[in-house]
Amino acid sequence: MVKEFKVTLAMAKRRLSAKSGSVEEVSCANVMHLLKPAERKRLAHELHRVLKKGGKAQIVVPHWCASKYYGNPDVPWPPVTETTFYYLNKDWRKAN
């Protein structure tokens, strides 16, 4: 069992190396907003896959309307906002 697993940008673009259900906490800081929308969804599924039942994921992104966020040509559209995390939830998408 892995206590904490930190996700980098390079890791976020491929299958995570951790085994399914083996991680207690995942940290994903300043990564999600640099991914294309389809990559964001795939990463969310990967985080869910590696987390053990009751595990936690900490995802940190810049505020969507920060000038540094909008001015960065590496940040794909649409920005990550408060509602993005609903759409990354498979069960929420099915219900809505």
mmCIF file of C-alpha atoms in Angstrom:
data_model
loop_
_atom_site.group_PDB
_atom_site.id
_atom_site.type_symbol
_atom_site.label_atom_id
_atom_site.label_comp_id
_atom_site.label_asym_id
_atom_site.label_seq_id
_atom_site.Cartn_x
_atom_site.Cartn_y
_atom_site.Cartn_z
ATOM 1 C CA MET A 1 0.000 0.000 0.000
ATOM 2 C CA VAL A 2 1.327 3.438 -0.977
ATOM 3 C CA LYS A 3 0.679 6.261 1.498
ATOM 4 C CA GLU A 4 1.143 9.204 -0.883
ATOM 5 C CA PHE A 5 1.564 9.401 -4.649
ATOM 6 C CA LYS A 6 2.518 12.655 -6.394
ATOM 7 C CA VAL A 7 1.439 13.129 -10.016
ATOM 8 C CA THR A 8 3.646 15.168 -12.355
ATOM 9 C CA LEU A 9 2.670 16.529 -15.769
ATOM 10 C CA ALA A 10 4.634 13.801 -17.561
ATOM 11 C CA MET A 11 2.932 11.110 -15.448
ATOM 12 C CA ALA A 12 -0.519 12.612 -16.036
ATOM 13 C CA LYS A 13 -0.315 11.923 -19.764
ATOM 14 C CA ARG A 14 -0.004 8.146 -19.409
ATOM 15 C CA ARG A 15 -1.253 5.299 -17.228
ATOM 16 C CA LEU A 16 -0.134 5.841 -13.637
ATOM 17 C CA SER A 17 2.394 3.308 -12.364
ATOM 18 C CA ALA A 18 0.572 2.604 -9.086
ATOM 19 C CA LYS A 19 -1.530 -0.549 -8.841
ATOM 20 C CA SER A 20 -5.316 -0.275 -8.752
ATOM 21 C CA GLY A 21 -6.642 0.502 -5.278
ATOM 22 C CA SER A 22 -3.162 0.826 -3.792
ATOM 23 C CA VAL A 23 -2.836 4.523 -2.896
ATOM 24 C CA GLU A 24 -4.206 6.299 0.173
ATOM 25 C CA GLU A 25 -3.566 9.881 -1.005
ATOM 26 C CA VAL A 26 -2.815 11.402 -4.397
ATOM 27 C CA SER A 27 -1.368 14.879 -4.852
ATOM 28 C CA CYS A 28 -1.800 16.544 -8.234
ATOM 29 C CA ALA A 29 -0.605 20.162 -7.951
ATOM 30 C CA ASN A 30 -0.507 22.532 -10.933
ATOM 31 C CA VAL A 31 -0.955 19.738 -13.475
ATOM 32 C CA MET A 32 -4.652 19.364 -14.356
ATOM 33 C CA HIS A 33 -5.005 22.814 -15.948
ATOM 34 C CA LEU A 34 -2.159 22.060 -18.398
ATOM 35 C CA LEU A 35 -3.978 19.049 -19.848
ATOM 36 C CA LYS A 36 -6.408 19.011 -22.766
ATOM 37 C CA PRO A 37 -10.024 18.261 -21.748
ATOM 38 C CA ALA A 38 -9.842 14.579 -22.819
ATOM 39 C CA GLU A 39 -6.577 14.174 -20.877
ATOM 40 C CA ARG A 40 -8.192 15.721 -17.789
ATOM 41 C CA LYS A 41 -10.983 13.157 -17.935
ATOM 42 C CA ARG A 42 -8.515 10.299 -18.428
ATOM 43 C CA LEU A 43 -6.416 11.510 -15.477
ATOM 44 C CA ALA A 44 -9.507 11.668 -13.268
ATOM 45 C CA HIS A 45 -10.264 8.032 -14.159
ATOM 46 C CA GLU A 46 -6.656 7.074 -13.402
ATOM 47 C CA LEU A 47 -6.753 8.812 -10.023
ATOM 48 C CA HIS A 48 -9.945 6.957 -9.205
ATOM 49 C CA ARG A 49 -8.371 3.674 -10.328
ATOM 50 C CA VAL A 50 -5.251 3.933 -8.132
ATOM 51 C CA LEU A 51 -6.980 5.253 -5.015
ATOM 52 C CA LYS A 52 -8.031 2.724 -2.434
ATOM 53 C CA LYS A 53 -11.623 2.871 -1.187
ATOM 54 C CA GLY A 54 -11.902 5.979 0.979
ATOM 55 C CA GLY A 55 -8.665 7.410 -0.448
ATOM 56 C CA LYS A 56 -8.218 11.124 -1.094
ATOM 57 C CA ALA A 57 -7.052 13.134 -4.089
ATOM 58 C CA GLN A 58 -5.781 16.682 -3.690
ATOM 59 C CA ILE A 59 -5.968 18.534 -7.009
ATOM 60 C CA VAL A 60 -4.590 22.077 -7.065
ATOM 61 C CA VAL A 61 -5.092 24.395 -10.049
ATOM 62 C CA PRO A 62 -4.758 28.169 -10.422
ATOM 63 C CA HIS A 63 -7.935 30.227 -10.205
ATOM 64 C CA TRP A 64 -9.464 30.179 -13.697
ATOM 65 C CA CYS A 65 -9.584 33.963 -14.088
ATOM 66 C CA ALA A 66 -6.058 34.735 -12.845
ATOM 67 C CA SER A 67 -4.157 36.790 -15.423
ATOM 68 C CA LYS A 68 -1.204 34.365 -15.339
ATOM 69 C CA TYR A 69 -3.627 31.570 -16.176
ATOM 70 C CA TYR A 70 -5.180 33.324 -19.173
ATOM 71 C CA GLY A 71 -1.849 34.670 -20.394
ATOM 72 C CA ASN A 72 -0.101 31.284 -20.457
ATOM 73 C CA PRO A 73 -0.210 29.909 -24.037
ATOM 74 C CA ASP A 74 0.395 26.378 -22.680
ATOM 75 C CA VAL A 75 -2.980 26.294 -20.900
ATOM 76 C CA PRO A 76 -5.642 24.681 -23.118
ATOM 77 C CA TRP A 77 -9.193 25.936 -23.333
ATOM 78 C CA PRO A 78 -11.573 25.573 -21.556
ATOM 79 C CA PRO A 79 -10.044 26.497 -18.197
ATOM 80 C CA VAL A 80 -10.461 24.314 -15.132
ATOM 81 C CA THR A 81 -13.222 25.888 -13.033
ATOM 82 C CA GLU A 82 -15.260 24.926 -9.992
ATOM 83 C CA THR A 83 -17.691 22.920 -12.144
ATOM 84 C CA THR A 84 -14.962 21.008 -14.003
ATOM 85 C CA PHE A 85 -14.723 18.536 -11.144
ATOM 86 C CA TYR A 86 -18.400 17.574 -11.512
ATOM 87 C CA TYR A 87 -17.783 16.650 -15.154
ATOM 88 C CA LEU A 88 -14.736 14.593 -14.195
ATOM 89 C CA ASN A 89 -16.949 12.469 -11.935
ATOM 90 C CA LYS A 90 -18.230 9.500 -13.953
ATOM 91 C CA ASP A 91 -21.278 8.918 -11.730
ATOM 92 C CA TRP A 92 -22.270 12.621 -11.894
ATOM 93 C CA ARG A 93 -22.016 12.577 -15.696
ATOM 94 C CA LYS A 94 -24.305 9.523 -15.869
ATOM 95 C CA ALA A 95 -26.885 11.156 -13.587
ATOM 96 C CA ASN A 96 -26.895 14.471 -15.440
#
